[in-house]
Short mmCIF file of C-alpha atoms and ligand atoms in Angstrom, two decimals:
data_model
loop_
_atom_site.label_atom_id
_atom_site.label_comp_id
_atom_site.label_asym_id
_atom_site.label_seq_id
_atom_site.Cartn_x
_atom_site.Cartn_y
_atom_site.Cartn_z
CA UNK S 1 98.04 113.73 74.69
CA UNK S 2 100.91 113.90 77.46
CA UNK S 3 100.70 111.15 80.12
CA UNK S 4 100.31 111.11 83.74
CA UNK S 5 102.00 108.81 86.08
CA UNK S 6 99.50 107.05 88.02
CA UNK S 7 101.62 106.69 91.53
CA UNK S 8 99.67 103.71 93.59
CA UNK S 9 99.85 103.95 97.29
CA UNK S 10 97.15 100.75 97.96
CA UNK S 11 99.57 98.73 99.37
CA UNK S 12 100.96 102.02 101.86
CA UNK S 13 98.69 104.77 102.62
CA UNK S 14 95.40 102.17 101.74
CA UNK S 15 97.02 99.37 104.23
CA UNK S 16 96.75 102.54 106.71
CA UNK S 17 93.26 102.48 107.05
CA UNK S 18 92.01 101.18 110.08
CA UNK S 19 91.67 97.59 109.82
CA UNK S 20 92.94 96.77 106.62
CA UNK S 21 96.41 95.19 107.32
CA UNK S 22 97.41 92.49 105.19
CA UNK S 23 100.36 89.78 105.32
CA UNK S 24 103.21 89.46 103.21
CA UNK S 25 101.50 87.75 100.51
CA UNK S 26 98.46 89.43 100.11
CA UNK S 27 100.89 92.38 99.60
CA UNK S 28 103.00 90.58 96.90
CA UNK S 29 99.52 89.35 95.32
CA UNK S 30 98.12 92.69 95.27
CA UNK S 31 101.30 94.23 93.87
CA UNK S 32 101.25 91.57 90.93
CA UNK S 33 97.51 92.71 89.99
CA UNK S 34 98.86 96.41 90.31
CA UNK S 35 101.42 95.35 87.43
CA UNK S 36 99.20 93.70 85.37
CA UNK S 37 97.09 96.96 85.81
CA UNK S 38 100.00 98.85 84.56
CA UNK S 39 100.33 101.53 87.29
CA UNK S 40 103.78 103.74 87.00
CA UNK S 41 104.69 103.45 90.74
CA UNK S 42 104.02 101.09 92.83
CA UNK S 43 104.47 102.41 96.87
CA UNK S 44 104.70 99.17 98.55
CA UNK S 45 105.25 100.05 102.17
CA UNK S 46 107.06 102.06 104.66
CA UNK S 47 109.97 100.06 105.18
CA UNK S 48 111.37 101.24 108.84
CA UNK S 49 107.24 101.02 110.28
CA UNK S 50 108.21 97.49 111.35
CA UNK S 51 110.01 94.17 110.54
CA UNK S 52 106.92 93.31 108.07
CA UNK S 53 106.57 96.31 106.30
CA UNK S 54 110.48 95.97 105.34
CA UNK S 55 110.24 91.90 103.95
CA UNK S 56 106.81 93.04 102.17
CA UNK S 57 108.87 95.93 100.15
CA UNK S 58 111.40 93.74 99.99
CA UNK S 59 109.96 90.88 98.62
CA UNK S 60 107.82 93.24 96.14
CA UNK S 61 111.18 94.92 94.67
CA UNK S 62 112.56 91.62 94.11
CA UNK S 63 109.21 89.87 92.19
CA UNK S 64 107.94 92.52 90.96
CA UNK S 65 109.86 93.84 88.08
CA UNK S 66 107.95 96.66 85.52
CA UNK S 67 107.02 99.24 87.33
CA UNK S 68 108.58 101.94 90.17
CA UNK S 69 108.62 100.63 93.30
CA UNK S 70 109.36 102.87 95.92
CA UNK S 71 109.51 103.25 99.74
CA UNK S 72 108.24 105.79 101.90
CA UNK S 73 110.72 107.09 104.75
CA UNK S 74 110.81 110.12 107.25
CA UNK S 75 113.17 112.89 106.92
CA UNK S 76 115.48 110.75 109.02
CA UNK S 77 118.54 109.22 108.21
CA UNK S 78 117.75 105.89 109.34
CA UNK S 79 114.28 106.04 107.52
CA UNK S 80 116.39 106.46 104.25
CA UNK S 81 118.74 104.04 104.63
CA UNK S 82 116.43 101.67 105.82
CA UNK S 83 113.99 102.25 102.58
CA UNK S 84 116.70 101.94 100.48
CA UNK S 85 117.90 98.62 102.01
CA UNK S 86 114.10 97.74 101.60
CA UNK S 87 114.34 98.89 97.00
CA UNK S 88 116.92 98.58 96.28
CA UNK S 89 117.02 95.32 94.25
CA UNK S 90 114.12 96.52 92.18
CA UNK S 91 114.66 97.41 88.78
CA UNK S 92 113.36 100.77 89.55
CA UNK S 93 114.12 101.78 92.84
CA UNK S 94 112.67 105.06 94.45
CA UNK S 95 112.93 106.37 97.34
CA UNK S 96 109.87 108.65 98.77
CA UNK S 97 111.30 111.61 101.04
CA UNK S 98 108.31 113.39 103.73
CA UNK S 99 108.53 116.05 106.21
CA UNK S 100 105.74 118.49 107.66
CA UNK S 101 105.85 121.90 106.28
CA UNK S 102 102.60 123.75 107.37
CA UNK S 103 102.88 125.56 110.66
CA UNK S 104 100.35 123.61 112.49
CA UNK S 105 102.49 120.46 111.97
CA UNK S 106 105.78 122.12 112.66
CA UNK S 107 104.82 124.11 115.87
CA UNK S 108 102.41 121.53 117.55
CA UNK S 109 104.15 118.04 116.50
CA UNK S 110 107.60 118.67 115.34
CA UNK S 111 108.77 121.81 117.15
CA UNK S 112 111.09 122.72 114.75
CA UNK S 113 111.92 126.09 113.01
CA UNK S 114 111.48 126.73 109.00
CA UNK S 115 114.83 126.92 108.77
CA UNK S 116 115.54 123.43 110.70
CA UNK S 117 113.14 121.94 108.40
CA UNK S 118 114.15 123.47 105.08
CA UNK S 119 118.01 122.03 106.07
CA UNK S 120 116.89 118.99 106.99
CA UNK S 121 114.67 118.88 103.86
CA UNK S 122 118.17 119.42 101.91
CA UNK S 123 119.97 116.95 103.46
CA UNK S 124 117.63 113.84 103.74
CA UNK S 125 116.85 113.98 99.75
CA UNK S 126 120.69 114.39 98.93
CA UNK S 127 120.94 111.38 101.54
CA UNK S 128 118.72 109.37 99.45
CA UNK S 129 120.05 110.40 96.14
CA UNK S 130 123.22 109.16 96.96
CA UNK S 131 121.77 106.00 96.93
CA UNK S 132 119.52 106.24 94.10
CA UNK S 133 118.34 108.73 91.04
CA UNK S 134 114.60 108.52 91.88
CA UNK S 135 113.93 111.02 94.83
CA UNK S 136 110.52 111.87 95.38
CA UNK S 137 110.00 114.73 98.06
CA UNK S 138 106.82 115.52 99.81
CA UNK S 139 105.90 118.50 102.37
CA UNK S 140 103.53 117.21 104.20
CA UNK S 141 100.36 119.24 105.07
CA UNK S 142 101.48 121.51 102.13
CA UNK S 143 97.74 122.16 101.37
CA UNK S 144 97.22 124.15 104.94
CA UNK S 145 101.10 125.72 104.58
CA UNK S 146 101.82 129.60 103.79
CA UNK S 147 102.68 129.07 99.46
CA UNK S 148 106.00 130.75 99.79
CA UNK S 149 107.05 128.59 102.14
CA UNK S 150 105.94 125.49 100.05
CA UNK S 151 108.03 127.14 97.01
CA UNK S 152 110.91 127.52 99.25
CA UNK S 153 111.17 124.08 100.01
CA UNK S 154 110.43 122.98 96.68
CA UNK S 155 113.31 125.37 95.32
CA UNK S 156 115.99 123.72 98.35
CA UNK S 157 114.62 120.00 97.54
CA UNK S 158 115.02 120.37 93.55
CA UNK S 159 118.58 121.51 94.54
CA UNK S 160 119.25 118.45 96.48
CA UNK S 161 118.45 116.08 93.94
CA UNK S 162 114.42 115.49 94.22
CA UNK S 163 113.29 114.36 90.70
CA UNK S 164 109.64 114.30 91.58
CA UNK S 165 107.95 116.81 93.95
CA UNK S 166 104.40 115.39 95.66
CA UNK S 167 101.94 118.01 97.24
CA UNK S 168 99.72 116.22 99.72
CA UNK S 169 96.48 117.70 100.82
CA UNK S 170 97.54 115.48 103.76
CA UNK S 171 94.14 116.22 106.01
CA UNK S 172 91.68 116.46 103.10
CA UNK S 173 91.22 119.94 103.80
CA UNK S 174 91.45 121.37 100.25
CA UNK S 175 88.93 123.08 97.71
CA UNK S 176 89.16 122.10 94.23
CA UNK S 177 89.92 125.68 92.43
CA UNK S 178 92.18 126.82 95.87
CA UNK S 179 94.29 123.67 95.01
CA UNK S 180 94.80 124.42 91.80
CA UNK S 181 95.87 127.76 92.34
CA UNK S 182 98.39 126.22 94.46
CA UNK S 183 99.79 124.18 91.81
CA UNK S 184 99.92 127.17 89.61
CA UNK S 185 101.50 129.02 92.40
CA UNK S 186 104.32 126.31 92.44
CA UNK S 187 104.71 125.99 88.80
CA UNK S 188 105.10 129.64 88.43
CA UNK S 189 107.28 130.75 91.21
CA UNK S 190 109.63 127.65 91.60
CA UNK S 191 112.66 128.94 89.39
CA UNK S 192 113.92 125.25 88.70
CA UNK S 193 110.88 123.56 88.67
CA UNK S 194 111.26 122.38 85.22
CA UNK S 195 113.84 119.84 86.82
CA UNK S 196 110.89 117.98 88.46
CA UNK S 197 107.51 116.44 87.65
CA UNK S 198 105.04 117.46 90.31
CA UNK S 199 102.79 115.06 91.63
CA UNK S 200 99.55 115.65 94.01
CA UNK S 201 98.36 113.13 96.43
CA UNK S 202 95.08 114.23 98.21
CA UNK S 203 92.88 113.08 101.07
CA UNK S 204 89.00 112.57 101.02
CA UNK S 205 87.67 113.59 104.60
CA UNK S 206 85.58 116.52 102.25
CA UNK S 207 85.29 113.44 99.87
CA UNK S 208 86.81 116.51 97.28
CA UNK S 209 90.42 113.66 96.67
CA UNK S 210 89.37 112.86 93.50
CA UNK S 211 88.36 116.76 92.35
CA UNK S 212 91.37 118.13 93.70
CA UNK S 213 93.63 115.19 91.98
CA UNK S 214 91.50 116.38 88.87
CA UNK S 215 92.04 119.95 89.25
CA UNK S 216 95.59 119.50 89.32
CA UNK S 217 96.13 117.60 86.31
CA UNK S 218 94.01 120.43 84.64
CA UNK S 219 96.88 122.69 86.26
CA UNK S 220 100.24 120.90 85.00
CA UNK S 221 100.25 118.04 87.42
CA UNK S 222 101.45 114.82 86.10
CA UNK S 223 102.00 112.34 89.18
CA UNK S 224 98.65 111.80 90.80
CA UNK S 225 99.14 109.32 93.82
CA UNK S 226 96.04 106.88 94.59
CA UNK S 227 94.29 104.10 95.93
CA UNK S 228 92.35 101.01 94.51
CA UNK S 229 88.87 101.69 95.55
CA UNK S 230 89.91 104.91 97.55
CA UNK S 231 91.24 103.25 100.67
CA UNK S 232 93.30 104.87 102.99
CA UNK S 233 93.36 106.92 106.07
CA UNK S 234 90.52 108.26 107.62
CA UNK S 235 88.39 109.01 104.76
CA UNK S 236 90.67 107.41 102.33
CA UNK S 237 93.20 108.59 99.21
CA UNK S 238 91.71 109.75 96.17
CA UNK S 239 90.64 106.90 93.75
CA UNK S 240 92.86 105.58 91.23
CA UNK S 241 89.82 104.43 89.07
CA UNK S 242 87.84 106.96 89.81
CA UNK S 243 90.84 109.15 88.42
CA UNK S 244 91.85 106.95 85.41
CA UNK S 245 88.57 106.77 83.84
CA UNK S 246 88.07 110.02 84.27
CA UNK S 247 91.01 111.15 82.17
CA UNK S 248 89.80 108.05 79.72
CA UNK S 249 86.42 109.15 79.44
CA UNK S 250 86.72 113.20 79.24
CA UNK S 251 89.99 112.92 77.04
CA UNK S 252 88.07 115.39 75.07
CA UNK S 253 88.56 117.42 78.09
CA UNK S 254 92.09 116.49 79.63
CA UNK S 255 93.72 115.92 76.58
CA UNK S 256 95.96 113.26 78.84
CA UNK S 257 96.24 109.85 78.92
CA UNK S 258 97.98 107.06 81.02
CA UNK S 259 99.54 103.76 81.12
CA UNK S 260 96.67 102.34 82.83
CA UNK S 261 95.34 98.54 81.15
CA UNK S 262 91.82 99.86 82.48
CA UNK S 263 90.28 96.36 81.58
CA UNK S 264 92.27 95.08 84.80
CA UNK S 265 90.56 97.53 87.33
CA UNK S 266 87.38 95.72 88.50
CA UNK S 267 89.76 92.38 89.14
CA UNK S 268 92.01 94.97 91.33
CA UNK S 269 89.05 96.73 93.21
CA UNK S 270 87.93 93.00 94.31
CA UNK S 271 91.10 92.04 95.12
CA UNK S 272 91.58 94.68 97.29
CA UNK S 273 88.40 94.60 98.90
CA UNK S 274 88.66 90.79 99.45
CA UNK S 275 92.27 90.58 101.14
CA UNK S 276 91.73 94.15 103.18
CA UNK S 277 88.38 93.11 104.22
CA UNK S 278 86.77 96.80 103.18
CA UNK S 279 83.61 95.77 101.00
CA UNK S 280 82.99 98.43 97.77
CA UNK S 281 79.99 99.91 98.47
CA UNK S 282 77.26 99.57 96.03
CA UNK S 283 76.69 102.98 95.08
CA UNK S 284 81.21 103.27 94.25
CA UNK S 285 81.75 104.91 91.09
CA UNK S 286 83.44 102.89 88.13
CA UNK S 287 83.41 99.43 90.56
CA UNK S 288 80.69 99.59 92.86
CA UNK S 289 77.63 96.50 92.88
CA UNK S 290 75.04 99.17 91.01
CA UNK S 291 77.57 101.20 89.03
CA UNK S 292 76.44 100.20 85.79
CA UNK S 293 73.05 98.43 86.55
CA UNK S 294 69.89 100.30 85.13
CA UNK S 295 66.85 100.17 87.08
CA UNK S 296 64.38 102.99 85.79
CA UNK S 297 62.65 101.53 82.77
CA UNK S 298 63.44 104.69 80.60
CA UNK S 299 66.92 104.22 81.08
CA UNK S 300 66.54 100.29 80.36
CA UNK S 301 64.98 100.97 77.44
CA UNK S 302 66.99 103.80 76.57
CA UNK S 303 70.22 101.02 77.23
CA UNK S 304 68.37 98.40 75.74
CA UNK S 305 68.13 100.64 71.90
CA UNK S 306 71.35 102.22 72.72
CA UNK S 307 74.06 102.14 75.53
CA UNK S 308 75.36 105.43 75.25
CA UNK S 309 71.82 106.84 76.31
CA UNK S 310 72.61 106.07 79.53
CA UNK S 311 75.97 104.93 80.10
CA UNK S 312 79.41 106.91 79.40
CA UNK S 313 81.82 103.98 79.67
CA UNK S 314 81.39 100.50 78.69
CA UNK S 315 81.70 98.20 81.59
CA UNK S 316 84.07 95.93 79.91
CA UNK S 317 86.51 98.51 79.80
CA UNK S 318 87.06 98.60 83.31
CA UNK S 319 86.71 94.58 83.07
CA UNK S 320 83.39 94.12 84.25
CA UNK S 321 82.42 90.89 82.04
CA UNK S 322 80.16 91.07 79.23
CA UNK S 323 79.12 88.17 79.81
CA UNK S 324 76.02 87.83 82.21
CA UNK S 325 75.09 84.29 81.33
CA UNK S 326 74.98 81.89 84.21
CA UNK S 327 76.51 78.31 84.59
CA UNK S 328 75.17 75.44 85.64
CA UNK S 329 75.70 71.71 86.55
CA UNK S 330 76.30 70.91 82.59
CA UNK S 331 78.95 73.75 82.28
CA UNK S 332 82.55 71.99 81.68
CA UNK S 333 85.97 72.57 82.72
CA UNK S 334 86.33 75.18 78.75
CA UNK S 335 83.38 77.33 80.14
CA UNK S 336 84.44 78.07 83.34
CA UNK S 337 88.47 78.58 82.30
CA UNK S 338 86.77 81.07 79.67
CA UNK S 339 84.97 82.72 82.32
CA UNK S 340 87.88 83.08 84.79
CA UNK S 341 89.74 84.52 82.28
CA UNK S 342 86.81 86.94 81.33
CA UNK S 343 86.74 87.81 84.95
CA UNK S 344 90.53 88.62 85.31
CA UNK S 345 91.48 85.71 86.83
CA UNK S 346 95.49 83.75 85.88
CA UNK S 347 95.29 80.52 87.99
CA UNK S 348 97.74 78.03 88.15
CA UNK S 349 96.96 74.37 86.57
CA UNK S 350 96.48 73.33 90.89
CA UNK S 351 94.43 76.30 91.55
CA UNK S 352 92.12 75.83 88.52
CA UNK S 353 91.17 72.22 89.82
CA UNK S 354 90.25 73.05 92.75
CA UNK S 355 88.50 76.03 91.37
CA UNK S 356 86.56 73.68 89.40
CA UNK S 357 85.64 71.29 92.12
CA UNK S 358 84.53 73.44 94.05
CA UNK S 359 82.39 74.89 91.06
CA UNK S 360 80.91 71.90 90.35
CA UNK S 361 80.08 71.42 94.30
CA UNK S 362 78.40 74.50 94.15
CA UNK S 363 76.41 73.78 90.61
CA UNK S 364 74.89 70.69 92.62
CA UNK S 365 73.84 72.82 95.37
CA UNK S 366 72.74 75.73 93.35
CA UNK S 367 71.43 76.19 89.86
CA UNK S 368 72.49 79.27 88.52
CA UNK S 369 75.83 80.36 89.20
CA UNK S 370 77.01 83.80 88.25
CA UNK S 371 80.03 85.53 87.54
CA UNK S 372 79.60 87.03 92.14
CA UNK S 373 79.46 83.20 92.70
CA UNK S 374 82.50 82.25 90.86
CA UNK S 375 84.14 85.61 92.24
CA UNK S 376 83.09 83.97 96.25
CA UNK S 377 84.14 80.34 95.75
CA UNK S 378 87.52 81.27 93.97
CA UNK S 379 88.69 83.51 96.80
CA UNK S 380 87.18 80.92 99.42
CA UNK S 381 89.72 78.40 97.45
CA UNK S 382 92.72 80.67 97.65
CA UNK S 383 92.16 81.23 101.11
CA UNK S 384 92.34 78.04 102.25
CA UNK S 385 95.96 77.66 100.31
CA UNK S 386 97.93 79.62 102.89
CA UNK S 387 96.05 77.83 106.11
CA UNK S 388 97.25 76.30 109.30
CA UNK S 389 94.26 74.66 110.49
CA UNK S 390 91.79 73.59 108.12
CA UNK S 391 87.95 73.52 109.35
CA UNK S 392 86.86 70.33 107.98
CA UNK S 393 83.25 70.00 109.23
CA UNK S 394 80.65 71.69 111.07
CA UNK S 395 77.59 70.99 112.70
CA UNK S 396 75.40 72.55 115.02
CA UNK S 397 72.19 72.57 116.55
CA UNK S 398 69.57 75.26 117.49
CA UNK S 399 66.37 76.65 117.63
CA UNK S 400 64.23 78.43 119.85
CA UNK S 401 63.95 75.53 122.63
CA UNK S 402 67.49 74.00 122.96
CA UNK S 403 70.57 75.37 123.79
CA UNK S 404 72.97 75.78 120.75
CA UNK S 405 75.56 73.23 120.28
CA UNK S 406 78.28 73.03 117.72
CA UNK S 407 80.90 69.94 116.99
CA UNK S 408 83.71 70.91 114.67
CA UNK S 409 86.34 68.97 113.26
CA UNK S 410 89.50 70.87 112.59
CA UNK S 411 93.09 69.40 110.53
CA UNK S 412 95.83 70.49 112.35
CA UNK S 413 99.18 71.65 110.57
CA UNK S 414 101.00 67.98 111.20
CA UNK S 415 97.70 66.45 109.64
CA UNK S 416 96.11 65.51 112.68
CA UNK S 417 92.61 65.28 112.81
CA UNK S 418 91.13 67.20 115.90
CA UNK S 419 87.33 67.55 117.32
CA UNK S 420 85.83 69.08 119.89
CA UNK S 421 82.28 70.46 120.83
CA UNK S 422 80.73 73.12 122.95
CA UNK S 423 77.38 75.01 123.99
CA UNK S 424 77.01 78.99 123.28
CA UNK S 425 74.28 81.69 122.88
CA UNK S 426 74.08 80.86 119.37
CA UNK S 427 75.10 78.55 116.58
CA UNK S 428 77.93 81.17 115.13
CA UNK S 429 78.94 81.36 118.89
CA UNK S 430 79.09 77.66 119.75
CA UNK S 431 81.19 76.84 116.64
CA UNK S 432 83.30 80.08 117.49
CA UNK S 433 83.62 78.30 121.39
CA UNK S 434 84.49 74.91 119.98
CA UNK S 435 87.15 76.39 117.62
CA UNK S 436 88.42 78.15 120.37
CA UNK S 437 89.24 74.95 122.42
CA UNK S 438 90.94 73.68 120.06
CA UNK S 439 93.15 76.18 118.99
CA UNK S 440 93.64 78.07 122.30
CA UNK S 441 94.57 81.37 120.88
CA UNK S 442 92.62 84.33 122.78
CA UNK S 443 90.97 87.22 121.07
CA UNK S 444 87.92 89.66 121.03
CA UNK S 445 85.64 89.98 117.98
CA UNK S 446 85.27 92.64 117.19
CA UNK S 447 83.23 92.87 113.74
CA UNK S 448 80.78 90.22 112.50
CA UNK S 449 78.48 91.02 109.06
CA UNK S 450 76.86 88.04 107.04
CA UNK S 451 75.77 89.22 102.98
CA UNK S 452 74.04 87.14 100.78
CA UNK S 453 76.49 87.25 97.15
CA UNK S 454 73.83 86.98 94.99
CA UNK S 455 69.68 86.88 95.04
CA UNK S 456 67.70 83.98 96.39
CA UNK S 457 67.32 81.60 99.25
CA UNK S 458 69.94 79.41 97.32
CA UNK S 459 72.48 81.99 97.28
CA UNK S 460 76.28 82.06 98.91
CA UNK S 461 76.08 83.70 102.11
CA UNK S 462 79.84 85.48 102.54
CA UNK S 463 80.73 86.40 106.12
CA UNK S 464 83.53 88.87 107.25
CA UNK S 465 84.52 89.53 110.62
CA UNK S 466 87.40 91.09 112.70
CA UNK S 467 89.16 89.28 115.38
CA UNK S 468 91.55 91.52 117.79
CA UNK S 469 94.49 90.09 119.33
CA UNK S 470 97.49 91.97 121.22
CA UNK S 471 95.77 95.52 119.91
CA UNK S 472 96.30 94.07 116.36
CA UNK S 473 93.39 93.42 114.21
CA UNK S 474 92.89 90.39 111.82
CA UNK S 475 90.29 90.47 109.24
CA UNK S 476 88.72 86.76 108.21
CA UNK S 477 86.39 85.78 105.26
CA UNK S 478 84.40 82.72 104.56
CA UNK S 479 81.69 82.02 102.10
CA UNK S 480 79.35 78.94 101.50
CA UNK S 481 75.89 78.15 100.48
CA UNK S 482 75.18 77.55 104.75
CA UNK S 483 76.01 80.70 106.45
CA UNK S 484 77.12 79.01 109.92
CA UNK S 485 79.59 76.98 107.97
CA UNK S 486 80.09 80.54 106.35
CA UNK S 487 80.94 81.98 109.91
CA UNK S 488 83.15 79.04 110.73
CA UNK S 489 85.19 79.55 107.77
CA UNK S 490 86.28 83.01 108.29
CA UNK S 491 86.66 82.50 111.72
CA UNK S 492 89.14 80.09 110.88
CA UNK S 493 90.47 82.26 108.03
CA UNK S 494 91.36 85.11 110.90
CA UNK S 495 92.85 82.89 113.02
CA UNK S 496 95.13 81.49 110.19
CA UNK S 497 96.02 85.33 109.53
CA UNK S 498 96.66 85.89 113.34
CA UNK S 499 98.83 82.25 113.70
CA UNK S 500 100.93 83.13 110.87
CA UNK S 501 101.44 86.73 111.93
CA UNK S 502 102.57 85.07 115.37
CA UNK S 503 105.12 82.80 113.77
CA UNK S 504 106.54 85.64 111.49
CA UNK S 505 107.15 87.76 114.57
CA UNK S 506 109.17 84.84 116.11
O1 KIV I 1 99.29 112.25 103.30
C1 KIV I 1 100.33 112.22 103.41
O2 KIV I 1 100.57 113.17 103.50
C2 KIV I 1 101.25 111.27 103.12
C3 KIV I 1 102.39 111.81 102.73
C4 KIV I 1 103.17 111.07 103.51
C5 KIV I 1 102.30 111.85 101.49
O3 KIV I 1 100.88 110.30 103.16
ZN1 ZN I 2 98.39 109.92 102.43
#
């Protein structure tokens, strides 16, 4: 079986999704999980785009040693130099250069002739090649470009030293058969194509990103670019877990394989959702909450008799824990540790101890602690690690007669205990106003949602919020059996991110 190179762009194109900003430590955490997932290439960011992106790519290049670490660059000398500066310490560095090829982009956006695009593509690949052997080139908007012109560009950049040629369906316009035809044409008509790996990068505007990627594999492509949970610009990118599991489950059809440790998929999906604040829809293939749930009696009957009747994949192969046994207040450290391992967590001793205390506290309030509860409480504990201010206490008084009032107590960075109170239109508003009085950072709340992690009246409530300050969105999450406390935690989490970003910018 031939192997497909899995190029993950969660940290670059995925992070381009509106409202999905990640801080540097969060990017490193995702990169480490991608390494555990055994992707071949991590596109860690677009170094010229901001000092924060540069720093994140450099850090990942130094810390994550197994996969290729790739930095994106426009076809500008400054971009390429900056991309190299960011990835140069990687064990396996790559520079990815892109330039628009379609008439639409050329005429309306770049205002450049075809000859100029050809020349610049050649020169910028040659510039990148002086730094590193591993150079990828993408003719942007390829699916809306005349194929003969694409052939010309590809031949030129291979001559200049490109080793991977990526064909992007930038605006998600392609239809599988047509896109496959473009790939077939490239493999047939570019004379030096055997010197490079052909890759695809598909967007999901028509919901066809995965279908287009799979069609390309059938036609001879050997690298696919994708993101965890399919996050990305607009409707997103091709979803990594869907592509990898299609290749694995339908090995009979594709006759291909990947290096991915599929048991790490579920953990990667949860982590990316948690850190970006983008929930995974319940019916999402592979990682959605309902992906392996059988509701109909006939299906349940079949699965009990023989899982293969209605399950084409074993949930354990994607890392969904087999054990649905609930833990409770009598469960000890050992059982808790084992369950964490099954869920894909590898916590330090200190983090484990904190998570275990939180588990014990929860088990006192809630009779049965499920896997979802455990994921939620570990995430909550991890959120508090990098806090500036810690929300120590929340107390509200509300109802249909009184004026909603909140008192809060925070622990400041220097350990000082701060307390204040405020009135609001409701209890959450009152809590936020009381926190604002203490922290004093102006921002606007743009999104607020609450969901329960499991069924039942004693379920943990999870709050997701987004706030905006100086045009930048910050996501916050909080979990607690009390939704007002969860709301306060989520707000504190978003404010702490905002404060950290402001500190990093000074
Ligand atoms: O969608 C696109 O064309 C891109 C390129 C930078 C590869 O993201
Ligand atoms: Zn893209």
